[in-house]
Amino acid sequence: MKISKILAGMSAMALAASMMTMGASAEISNANFNNGKDYCFDVFAAVGADKAATISSVRAKLSFKSIDDLKANGAGGGFITSSDGNNWKSADFGNDGAGKPITFVVDEASSTATMEKTLTDADKFIGKGEDALSYAQVVFQSWWGEFSVDNVACYDAAGELVCSVTGDGIDLYKAPEKGGNTVDLSEYKKQTEVTLNGEGRSVSDSGKVRINIKHPWVDDATFNLADDWSAFAGADAIAVTVDISNVTDAFNAYPCFTNGIADGIGYWEASDNNPAVTVNADGTYTFIVKFPSALEMDAKNMFFDINTDLAGTDGEDPAVKMAVKSVVVLNKEDSTDSTDSKDSVDSKDSTDSKDSADSKDSADSKDSKTNSTATSSKAANNASNTNPSTGAAALAAVGVALAGAAVVATKKRK
């Protein structure tokens, strides 16, 4: 199949004459905008403002009556990528020798031509002002010659398809599924956020991926995310919010917790007290661990993490990444005494609470890990709190009335 740039030898004068003589009858045979004179693809309706703003180039395929007609008469017009930000700025396109900035490459066997416009900052679908972005359009105008627009495809900077339109309709870019969940915390009248010294890091331990919040047996700051744990004392529950990314396959995650006291709390598998959440895509997930009564603890030996059933290789950083964004102490009652004693983890008075927690049951502290593990709960509960994922926006009707239609209508020649 022969690919060539046409009319390489045709003079600019001849093309100008062709433009003058054929401009009045030039049309786009499948025009759908501006009284049937221009072709318009509504990018905003197809993918919305956020995705439209990622577009870096636009490619188009045009069809002609015949290659002979194209060679004899030529074709050219305006290639517009219009948005709130550029006021219908047009780039001309035409044949070789016409002095136009965009030329197209012809496939003689099919009487079609393709062309591509790389968007400058002024051309991109990025709006300005309070209403931006309210529209984003790709528009073709015919100034001489006759053709139809078979396909318009928009690509991001990485060369990935954002959206396209053909005779068969719109092919939308499939945005990554967005994961996440909601947890009803309305029963907890007092919610105290713990001051964290970092976000932690996901690791593989015993063949499973997890992220540590407090690990009493590892001297590593990324395994111990708070300098003061006294705010946990008296908690009815604790909520942890985690950003999870690089998710390729769904997995379950749940909090593991021991209060560090012999014969105390030991949640090592999912249960009603520390329900599992299904992680099905990148997103922000909230986990909760509930206590049968106001939490008593040995802060020195307390253990807390978000564990998963996702397989990992010990000693290697897992592909899935997790970052702890918040840890919130929850109390059903917001009493004055409670507020005075442990309202903020930044309180200077919290040192006394920590010292008390550190010294409590010190005689049993060496055995707390073993005893807590031995009494761990094994009642698994794989309930999921996952929200349904959202897909790309549905296509609105192409050819909607535009505020700038009058401007385009007058922009017929250069």
Tab-separated table of C-alpha atoms in Angstrom:
chain	number	residue	atom	x	y	z
A	1	MET	CA	0.000	0.000	0.000
A	2	LYS	CA	1.499	3.264	-1.135
A	3	ILE	CA	1.765	6.066	1.411
A	4	SER	CA	2.786	9.480	0.102
A	5	LYS	CA	2.450	13.125	0.801
A	6	ILE	CA	0.385	14.546	-2.011
A	7	LEU	CA	0.757	17.633	-4.137
A	8	ALA	CA	4.412	18.080	-3.289
A	9	GLY	CA	4.975	19.877	-6.575
A	10	MET	CA	1.858	21.989	-6.592
A	11	SER	CA	2.631	25.657	-6.171
A	12	ALA	CA	1.276	27.796	-3.396
A	13	MET	CA	-0.323	30.037	-6.050
A	14	ALA	CA	-2.283	27.161	-7.535
A	15	LEU	CA	-3.484	26.103	-4.112
A	16	ALA	CA	-4.518	29.640	-3.290
A	17	ALA	CA	-6.512	29.783	-6.481
A	18	SER	CA	-8.112	26.446	-5.664
A	19	MET	CA	-8.994	27.762	-2.252
A	20	MET	CA	-10.682	30.806	-3.745
A	21	THR	CA	-12.665	28.959	-6.376
A	22	MET	CA	-13.799	26.056	-4.205
A	23	GLY	CA	-14.245	27.705	-0.834
A	24	ALA	CA	-17.920	28.458	-1.407
A	25	SER	CA	-18.838	24.850	-2.182
A	26	ALA	CA	-16.461	23.164	0.247
A	27	GLU	CA	-18.129	21.083	2.914
A	28	ILE	CA	-17.674	18.234	5.314
A	29	SER	CA	-20.043	15.539	4.181
A	30	ASN	CA	-20.745	14.249	7.709
A	31	ALA	CA	-20.738	17.669	9.419
A	32	ASN	CA	-22.712	17.716	12.648
A	33	PHE	CA	-22.258	21.228	13.984
A	34	ASN	CA	-22.707	24.893	13.052
A	35	ASN	CA	-25.573	24.430	10.591
A	36	GLY	CA	-24.023	21.330	9.072
A	37	LYS	CA	-20.794	23.048	8.055
A	38	ASP	CA	-18.291	21.777	10.619
A	39	TYR	CA	-17.504	18.476	12.295
A	40	CYS	CA	-17.398	18.540	16.094
A	41	PHE	CA	-16.374	15.924	18.653
A	42	ASP	CA	-17.485	16.807	22.187
A	43	VAL	CA	-14.526	15.623	24.290
A	44	PHE	CA	-15.914	17.118	27.486
A	45	ALA	CA	-19.128	15.100	27.161
A	46	ALA	CA	-17.115	11.963	26.451
A	47	VAL	CA	-14.675	11.960	29.361
A	48	GLY	CA	-15.165	15.047	31.506
A	49	ALA	CA	-12.819	17.863	32.449
A	50	ASP	CA	-10.146	15.900	34.328
A	51	LYS	CA	-9.453	13.455	31.501
A	52	ALA	CA	-9.789	16.126	28.820
A	53	ALA	CA	-6.995	18.065	30.520
A	54	THR	CA	-4.607	15.103	30.077
A	55	ILE	CA	-4.875	15.115	26.276
A	56	SER	CA	-1.598	15.990	24.528
A	57	SER	CA	-2.323	15.143	20.896
A	58	VAL	CA	-5.246	14.629	18.546
A	59	ARG	CA	-5.201	12.432	15.440
A	60	ALA	CA	-7.790	12.479	12.695
A	61	LYS	CA	-8.619	10.351	9.663
A	62	LEU	CA	-10.377	11.943	6.705
A	63	SER	CA	-12.044	10.318	3.675
A	64	PHE	CA	-12.386	11.828	0.198
A	65	LYS	CA	-14.598	11.100	-2.803
A	66	SER	CA	-11.589	9.723	-4.609
A	67	ILE	CA	-7.854	10.144	-4.672
A	68	ASP	CA	-8.126	11.714	-8.136
A	69	ASP	CA	-10.519	14.363	-6.837
A	70	LEU	CA	-8.184	15.097	-3.961
A	71	LYS	CA	-5.194	15.426	-6.284
A	72	ALA	CA	-7.130	17.665	-8.636
A	73	ASN	CA	-8.816	19.926	-6.128
A	74	GLY	CA	-6.933	19.600	-2.861
A	75	ALA	CA	-8.492	20.013	0.548
A	76	GLY	CA	-7.819	22.096	3.608
A	77	GLY	CA	-9.402	23.751	6.563
A	78	GLY	CA	-9.226	24.534	10.241
A	79	PHE	CA	-8.245	22.049	12.965
A	80	ILE	CA	-9.543	23.424	16.261
A	81	THR	CA	-9.091	22.142	19.788
A	82	SER	CA	-11.278	24.520	21.731
A	83	SER	CA	-11.867	24.978	25.451
A	84	ASP	CA	-12.531	27.679	28.005
A	85	GLY	CA	-8.857	28.567	27.820
A	86	ASN	CA	-8.077	29.188	24.156
A	87	ASN	CA	-11.102	30.910	22.577
A	88	TRP	CA	-11.447	28.718	19.452
A	89	LYS	CA	-7.802	28.868	18.451
A	90	SER	CA	-7.427	27.167	15.069
A	91	ALA	CA	-4.492	25.498	13.331
A	92	ASP	CA	-4.700	25.318	9.533
A	93	PHE	CA	-4.254	22.052	7.681
A	94	GLY	CA	-3.820	21.356	3.991
A	95	ASN	CA	-1.593	19.842	1.368
A	96	ASP	CA	2.158	19.957	0.945
A	97	GLY	CA	3.235	23.256	-0.513
A	98	ALA	CA	0.267	25.162	0.859
A	99	GLY	CA	2.270	26.778	3.618
A	100	LYS	CA	0.070	25.263	6.303
A	101	PRO	CA	1.493	24.082	9.614
A	102	ILE	CA	-0.297	20.707	9.549
A	103	THR	CA	-0.101	18.428	6.542
A	104	PHE	CA	-1.736	15.063	6.133
A	105	VAL	CA	-0.431	11.776	4.819
A	106	VAL	CA	-2.560	10.078	2.187
A	107	ASP	CA	-3.314	6.420	1.675
A	108	GLU	CA	-4.084	6.412	-2.036
A	109	ALA	CA	-5.580	2.913	-2.032
A	110	SER	CA	-8.354	3.896	0.362
A	111	SER	CA	-8.676	7.583	-0.535
A	112	THR	CA	-8.072	8.534	3.075
A	113	ALA	CA	-5.635	10.798	4.861
A	114	THR	CA	-4.414	11.008	8.438
A	115	MET	CA	-3.011	13.937	10.366
A	116	GLU	CA	-1.965	14.667	13.924
A	117	LYS	CA	-1.925	17.832	15.986
A	118	THR	CA	0.393	18.001	18.990
A	119	LEU	CA	-1.202	20.363	21.464
A	120	THR	CA	0.735	23.350	22.695
A	121	ASP	CA	-0.119	24.816	26.075
A	122	ALA	CA	-2.473	27.217	24.307
A	123	ASP	CA	-4.229	24.365	22.512
A	124	LYS	CA	-4.812	22.064	25.477
A	125	PHE	CA	-8.170	21.462	27.082
A	126	ILE	CA	-7.453	23.455	30.207
A	127	GLY	CA	-9.964	26.090	31.188
A	128	LYS	CA	-9.600	29.312	33.102
A	129	GLY	CA	-11.765	30.966	35.701
A	130	GLU	CA	-14.468	29.717	38.025
A	131	ASP	CA	-16.373	27.788	35.339
A	132	ALA	CA	-13.397	25.933	33.880
A	133	LEU	CA	-13.608	23.457	32.394
A	134	SER	CA	-17.133	23.741	30.960
A	135	TYR	CA	-16.437	22.480	27.452
A	136	ALA	CA	-13.747	20.860	25.322
A	137	GLN	CA	-14.232	20.339	21.583
A	138	VAL	CA	-12.333	19.062	18.558
A	139	VAL	CA	-13.676	20.851	15.486
A	140	PHE	CA	-12.854	20.518	11.771
A	141	GLN	CA	-13.744	23.172	9.199
A	142	SER	CA	-13.545	22.730	5.460
A	143	TRP	CA	-12.174	25.706	3.560
A	144	TRP	CA	-11.674	24.010	0.245
A	145	GLY	CA	-12.256	20.512	-1.017
A	146	GLU	CA	-14.777	17.988	0.251
A	147	PHE	CA	-14.192	15.266	2.827
A	148	SER	CA	-15.706	13.412	5.766
A	149	VAL	CA	-14.185	12.917	9.208
A	150	ASP	CA	-13.945	9.165	9.837
A	151	ASN	CA	-12.176	9.127	13.163
A	152	VAL	CA	-10.890	11.478	15.860
A	153	ALA	CA	-8.634	10.017	18.566
A	154	CYS	CA	-7.199	11.826	21.589
A	155	TYR	CA	-4.040	10.654	23.392
A	156	ASP	CA	-2.252	11.551	26.601
A	157	ALA	CA	1.455	12.349	26.963
A	158	ALA	CA	2.305	8.647	27.298
A	159	GLY	CA	0.578	7.864	24.008
A	160	GLU	CA	-2.361	6.126	25.681
A	161	LEU	CA	-5.815	6.552	24.179
A	162	VAL	CA	-8.004	8.891	26.208
A	163	CYS	CA	-11.036	8.776	23.906
A	164	SER	CA	-11.981	8.482	20.260
A	165	VAL	CA	-15.010	8.765	18.030
A	166	THR	CA	-15.716	6.775	14.849
A	167	GLY	CA	-18.711	5.958	12.732
A	168	ASP	CA	-19.495	3.271	15.299
A	169	GLY	CA	-19.641	5.719	18.207
A	170	ILE	CA	-17.432	6.677	21.114
A	171	ASP	CA	-14.590	4.570	22.444
A	172	LEU	CA	-13.956	5.921	25.934
A	173	TYR	CA	-10.750	5.732	27.879
A	174	LYS	CA	-11.299	3.274	30.731
A	175	ALA	CA	-10.184	5.037	33.865
A	176	PRO	CA	-8.654	2.851	36.569
A	177	GLU	CA	-11.210	1.554	39.017
A	178	LYS	CA	-11.331	3.596	42.172
A	179	GLY	CA	-11.376	1.632	45.386
A	180	GLY	CA	-12.265	2.622	48.901
A	181	ASN	CA	-14.913	2.085	51.544
A	182	THR	CA	-16.991	3.871	54.123
A	183	VAL	CA	-17.316	3.016	57.806
A	184	ASP	CA	-20.129	4.431	59.938
A	185	LEU	CA	-18.508	6.056	62.970
A	186	SER	CA	-21.539	8.090	64.018
A	187	GLU	CA	-21.983	6.175	67.281
A	188	TYR	CA	-18.633	7.493	68.519
A	189	LYS	CA	-19.272	10.961	69.912
A	190	LYS	CA	-15.619	11.652	70.674
A	191	GLN	CA	-13.008	11.123	67.964
A	192	THR	CA	-9.386	11.971	68.775
A	193	GLU	CA	-6.809	11.802	65.993
A	194	VAL	CA	-3.397	10.514	67.029
A	195	THR	CA	-0.354	12.513	65.944
A	196	LEU	CA	1.728	10.295	63.668
A	197	ASN	CA	5.441	10.592	62.986
A	198	GLY	CA	5.215	8.931	59.566
A	199	GLU	CA	3.075	6.864	57.198
A	200	GLY	CA	4.826	3.521	57.657
A	201	ARG	CA	5.708	1.167	54.827
A	202	SER	CA	4.213	-2.016	53.502
A	203	VAL	CA	6.322	-5.119	54.115
A	204	SER	CA	6.137	-8.867	53.622
A	205	ASP	CA	6.203	-10.920	56.809
A	206	SER	CA	5.540	-14.663	57.076
A	207	GLY	CA	4.570	-14.670	53.426
A	208	LYS	CA	1.867	-11.991	53.734
A	209	VAL	CA	1.796	-8.257	53.053
A	210	ARG	CA	1.048	-5.873	55.937
A	211	ILE	CA	1.771	-2.419	57.323
A	212	ASN	CA	2.781	-1.907	60.952
A	213	ILE	CA	1.358	0.813	63.150
A	214	LYS	CA	3.031	-0.256	66.413
A	215	HIS	CA	5.509	-3.113	66.600
A	216	PRO	CA	7.007	-3.469	70.097
A	217	TRP	CA	9.610	-6.034	69.075
A	218	VAL	CA	11.229	-4.088	66.217
A	219	ASP	CA	13.356	-1.002	66.781
A	220	ASP	CA	12.420	0.759	63.538
A	221	ALA	CA	10.644	4.100	63.327
A	222	THR	CA	8.680	3.024	60.237
A	223	PHE	CA	7.203	0.196	62.332
A	224	ASN	CA	6.149	2.548	65.152
A	225	LEU	CA	4.136	5.476	63.865
A	226	ALA	CA	3.509	7.437	67.084
A	227	ASP	CA	5.760	8.697	69.833
A	228	ASP	CA	2.971	8.673	72.425
A	229	TRP	CA	0.362	5.925	72.663
A	230	SER	CA	-1.365	7.144	75.818
A	231	ALA	CA	-4.343	8.442	73.803
A	232	PHE	CA	-5.338	4.816	73.167
A	233	ALA	CA	-6.117	4.228	76.847
A	234	GLY	CA	-9.862	3.999	77.454
A	235	ALA	CA	-10.728	3.716	73.749
A	236	ASP	CA	-13.938	1.948	72.717
A	237	ALA	CA	-12.553	1.496	69.202
A	238	ILE	CA	-9.783	2.687	66.894
A	239	ALA	CA	-10.166	3.611	63.212
A	240	VAL	CA	-7.226	3.512	60.801
A	241	THR	CA	-7.298	5.052	57.315
A	242	VAL	CA	-4.793	3.723	54.765
A	243	ASP	CA	-3.978	4.712	51.174
A	244	ILE	CA	-3.408	1.550	49.114
A	245	SER	CA	-1.954	1.607	45.596
A	246	ASN	CA	-0.592	-0.676	42.860
A	247	VAL	CA	-3.509	-3.037	43.381
A	248	THR	CA	-3.846	-5.573	40.572
A	249	ASP	CA	-5.859	-8.351	42.243
A	250	ALA	CA	-8.436	-8.065	45.015
A	251	PHE	CA	-7.417	-9.111	48.526
A	252	ASN	CA	-8.728	-8.856	52.092
A	253	ALA	CA	-7.158	-6.700	54.800
A	254	TYR	CA	-7.974	-6.361	58.488
A	255	PRO	CA	-6.477	-4.959	61.720
A	256	CYS	CA	-4.437	-7.164	64.062
A	257	PHE	CA	-4.195	-5.967	67.656
A	258	THR	CA	-3.038	-6.980	71.129
A	259	ASN	CA	-3.146	-4.694	74.159
A	260	GLY	CA	0.109	-6.198	75.462
A	261	ILE	CA	-1.446	-7.477	78.688
A	262	ALA	CA	-1.269	-11.142	79.738
A	263	ASP	CA	-4.561	-12.907	78.991
A	264	GLY	CA	-5.708	-9.685	77.317
A	265	ILE	CA	-6.914	-8.819	73.831
A	266	GLY	CA	-5.440	-10.705	70.896
A	267	TYR	CA	-7.076	-10.144	67.506
A	268	TRP	CA	-4.946	-12.055	64.996
A	269	GLU	CA	-7.560	-12.976	62.414
A	270	ALA	CA	-10.580	-11.067	61.103
A	271	SER	CA	-13.677	-11.118	63.311
A	272	ASP	CA	-16.632	-8.948	64.228
A	273	ASN	CA	-14.257	-6.934	66.396
A	274	ASN	CA	-11.795	-6.301	63.550
A	275	PRO	CA	-13.723	-6.931	60.310
A	276	ALA	CA	-11.990	-7.578	57.010
A	277	VAL	CA	-12.256	-5.114	54.135
A	278	THR	CA	-11.951	-6.185	50.501
A	279	VAL	CA	-9.352	-4.113	48.659
A	280	ASN	CA	-10.282	-4.274	44.980
A	281	ALA	CA	-8.516	-1.232	43.498
A	282	ASP	CA	-6.280	1.713	44.348
A	283	GLY	CA	-7.969	3.917	46.905
A	284	THR	CA	-8.370	4.970	50.524
A	285	TYR	CA	-9.656	2.359	52.967
A	286	THR	CA	-10.753	2.651	56.588
A	287	PHE	CA	-10.397	-0.180	59.111
A	288	ILE	CA	-11.862	-0.410	62.595
A	289	VAL	CA	-10.955	-2.455	65.665
A	290	LYS	CA	-13.506	-2.567	68.496
A	291	PHE	CA	-12.997	-3.415	72.159
A	292	PRO	CA	-15.460	-5.156	74.507
A	293	SER	CA	-14.804	-2.485	77.153
A	294	ALA	CA	-12.693	0.634	77.595
A	295	LEU	CA	-9.197	-0.308	76.451
A	296	GLU	CA	-6.594	-1.189	79.036
A	297	MET	CA	-3.100	-1.631	77.666
A	298	ASP	CA	0.590	-1.993	78.232
A	299	ALA	CA	1.871	0.635	75.797
A	300	LYS	CA	5.323	-0.944	75.722
A	301	ASN	CA	4.069	-4.323	74.522
A	302	MET	CA	0.992	-3.324	72.515
A	303	PHE	CA	0.991	-4.510	68.871
A	304	PHE	CA	-1.099	-3.021	66.023
A	305	ASP	CA	-0.969	-3.522	62.248
A	306	ILE	CA	-3.112	-3.840	59.141
A	307	ASN	CA	-2.632	-7.367	57.896
A	308	THR	CA	-3.684	-8.850	54.532
A	309	ASP	CA	-4.152	-12.207	52.882
A	310	LEU	CA	-2.053	-10.958	49.946
A	311	ALA	CA	0.969	-13.167	49.327
A	312	GLY	CA	4.391	-11.551	49.618
A	313	THR	CA	8.026	-12.619	49.646
A	314	ASP	CA	9.827	-12.032	52.929
A	315	GLY	CA	12.769	-9.678	52.562
A	316	GLU	CA	11.342	-8.061	49.416
A	317	ASP	CA	9.277	-4.895	49.218
A	318	PRO	CA	5.771	-5.827	48.065
A	319	ALA	CA	4.393	-4.359	44.847
A	320	VAL	CA	1.281	-3.165	46.675
A	321	LYS	CA	2.044	-0.009	48.646
A	322	MET	CA	0.271	1.110	51.812
A	323	ALA	CA	0.517	4.388	53.706
A	324	VAL	CA	-1.211	5.104	57.011
A	325	LYS	CA	-2.983	8.455	56.722
A	326	SER	CA	-4.732	8.647	60.088
A	327	VAL	CA	-5.314	6.788	63.353
A	328	VAL	CA	-8.364	7.941	65.324
A	329	VAL	CA	-9.304	6.957	68.878
A	330	LEU	CA	-13.078	6.488	69.191
A	331	ASN	CA	-15.220	6.869	72.313
A	332	LYS	CA	-18.979	6.491	72.513
A	333	GLU	CA	-19.228	9.042	75.302
A	334	ASP	CA	-17.676	12.499	75.237
A	335	SER	CA	-17.388	13.070	78.974
A	336	THR	CA	-15.599	16.060	80.488
A	337	ASP	CA	-13.326	13.831	82.542
A	338	SER	CA	-12.355	11.884	79.446
A	339	THR	CA	-11.623	15.077	77.547
A	340	ASP	CA	-9.459	16.487	80.341
A	341	SER	CA	-7.396	13.325	80.702
A	342	LYS	CA	-6.665	12.391	77.100
A	343	ASP	CA	-7.948	14.928	74.639
A	344	SER	CA	-4.726	15.337	72.660
A	345	VAL	CA	-1.680	13.201	72.060
A	346	ASP	CA	0.346	16.400	71.916
A	347	SER	CA	-0.501	17.300	75.548
A	348	LYS	CA	2.542	17.765	77.763
A	349	ASP	CA	0.675	15.948	80.540
A	350	SER	CA	0.552	12.792	78.420
A	351	THR	CA	4.006	11.799	79.696
A	352	ASP	CA	2.497	10.771	83.018
A	353	SER	CA	-0.039	8.571	81.246
A	354	LYS	CA	2.692	6.959	79.198
A	355	ASP	CA	4.817	6.288	82.254
A	356	SER	CA	1.838	4.718	83.951
A	357	ALA	CA	1.123	2.543	80.913
A	358	ASP	CA	4.760	1.552	80.625
A	359	SER	CA	4.936	0.450	84.237
A	360	LYS	CA	1.600	-1.348	84.402
A	361	ASP	CA	1.892	-5.111	84.842
A	362	SER	CA	5.640	-4.818	84.347
A	363	ALA	CA	6.177	-8.159	86.050
A	364	ASP	CA	4.224	-9.860	83.284
A	365	SER	CA	5.542	-7.776	80.370
A	366	LYS	CA	8.122	-10.326	79.213
A	367	ASP	CA	5.447	-12.961	78.816
A	368	SER	CA	2.797	-10.732	77.262
A	369	LYS	CA	3.580	-11.583	73.646
A	370	THR	CA	3.312	-15.317	74.244
A	371	ASN	CA	0.207	-15.094	76.374
A	372	SER	CA	-1.548	-12.661	74.029
A	373	THR	CA	-0.838	-14.835	71.019
A	374	ALA	CA	-2.106	-17.911	72.811
A	375	THR	CA	-5.409	-16.257	73.568
A	376	SER	CA	-5.925	-14.758	70.091
A	377	SER	CA	-9.366	-14.782	68.531
A	378	LYS	CA	-9.820	-17.187	65.629
A	379	ALA	CA	-13.350	-16.245	64.609
A	380	ALA	CA	-12.806	-15.098	61.039
A	381	ASN	CA	-15.239	-12.750	59.432
A	382	ASN	CA	-14.659	-11.935	55.787
A	383	ALA	CA	-17.298	-9.252	55.514
A	384	SER	CA	-16.485	-6.548	52.961
A	385	ASN	CA	-17.024	-2.827	53.255
A	386	THR	CA	-16.105	-2.053	49.664
A	387	ASN	CA	-17.861	0.599	47.643
A	388	PRO	CA	-18.677	-0.185	44.007
A	389	SER	CA	-16.095	1.195	41.621
A	390	THR	CA	-16.932	3.985	39.273
A	391	GLY	CA	-16.286	3.982	35.532
A	392	ALA	CA	-15.813	6.730	32.926
A	393	ALA	CA	-18.568	9.281	32.322
A	394	ALA	CA	-21.238	8.355	29.759
A	395	LEU	CA	-21.200	10.205	26.455
A	396	ALA	CA	-23.604	13.095	26.127
A	397	ALA	CA	-25.047	13.917	22.715
A	398	VAL	CA	-22.422	15.071	20.233
A	399	GLY	CA	-23.304	18.342	18.582
A	400	VAL	CA	-24.652	20.265	21.557
A	401	ALA	CA	-25.141	23.970	21.087
A	402	LEU	CA	-21.950	25.865	21.924
A	403	ALA	CA	-21.575	29.343	23.256
A	404	GLY	CA	-18.823	29.974	20.726
A	405	ALA	CA	-20.711	28.699	17.680
A	406	ALA	CA	-20.976	32.133	16.138
A	407	VAL	CA	-17.228	32.583	16.408
A	408	VAL	CA	-16.567	29.307	14.636
A	409	ALA	CA	-19.097	30.054	11.957
A	410	THR	CA	-17.220	33.175	10.885
A	411	LYS	CA	-13.815	31.508	10.972
A	412	LYS	CA	-13.896	30.055	7.455
A	413	ARG	CA	-10.778	31.318	5.811
A	414	LYS	CA	-7.248	32.269	6.619
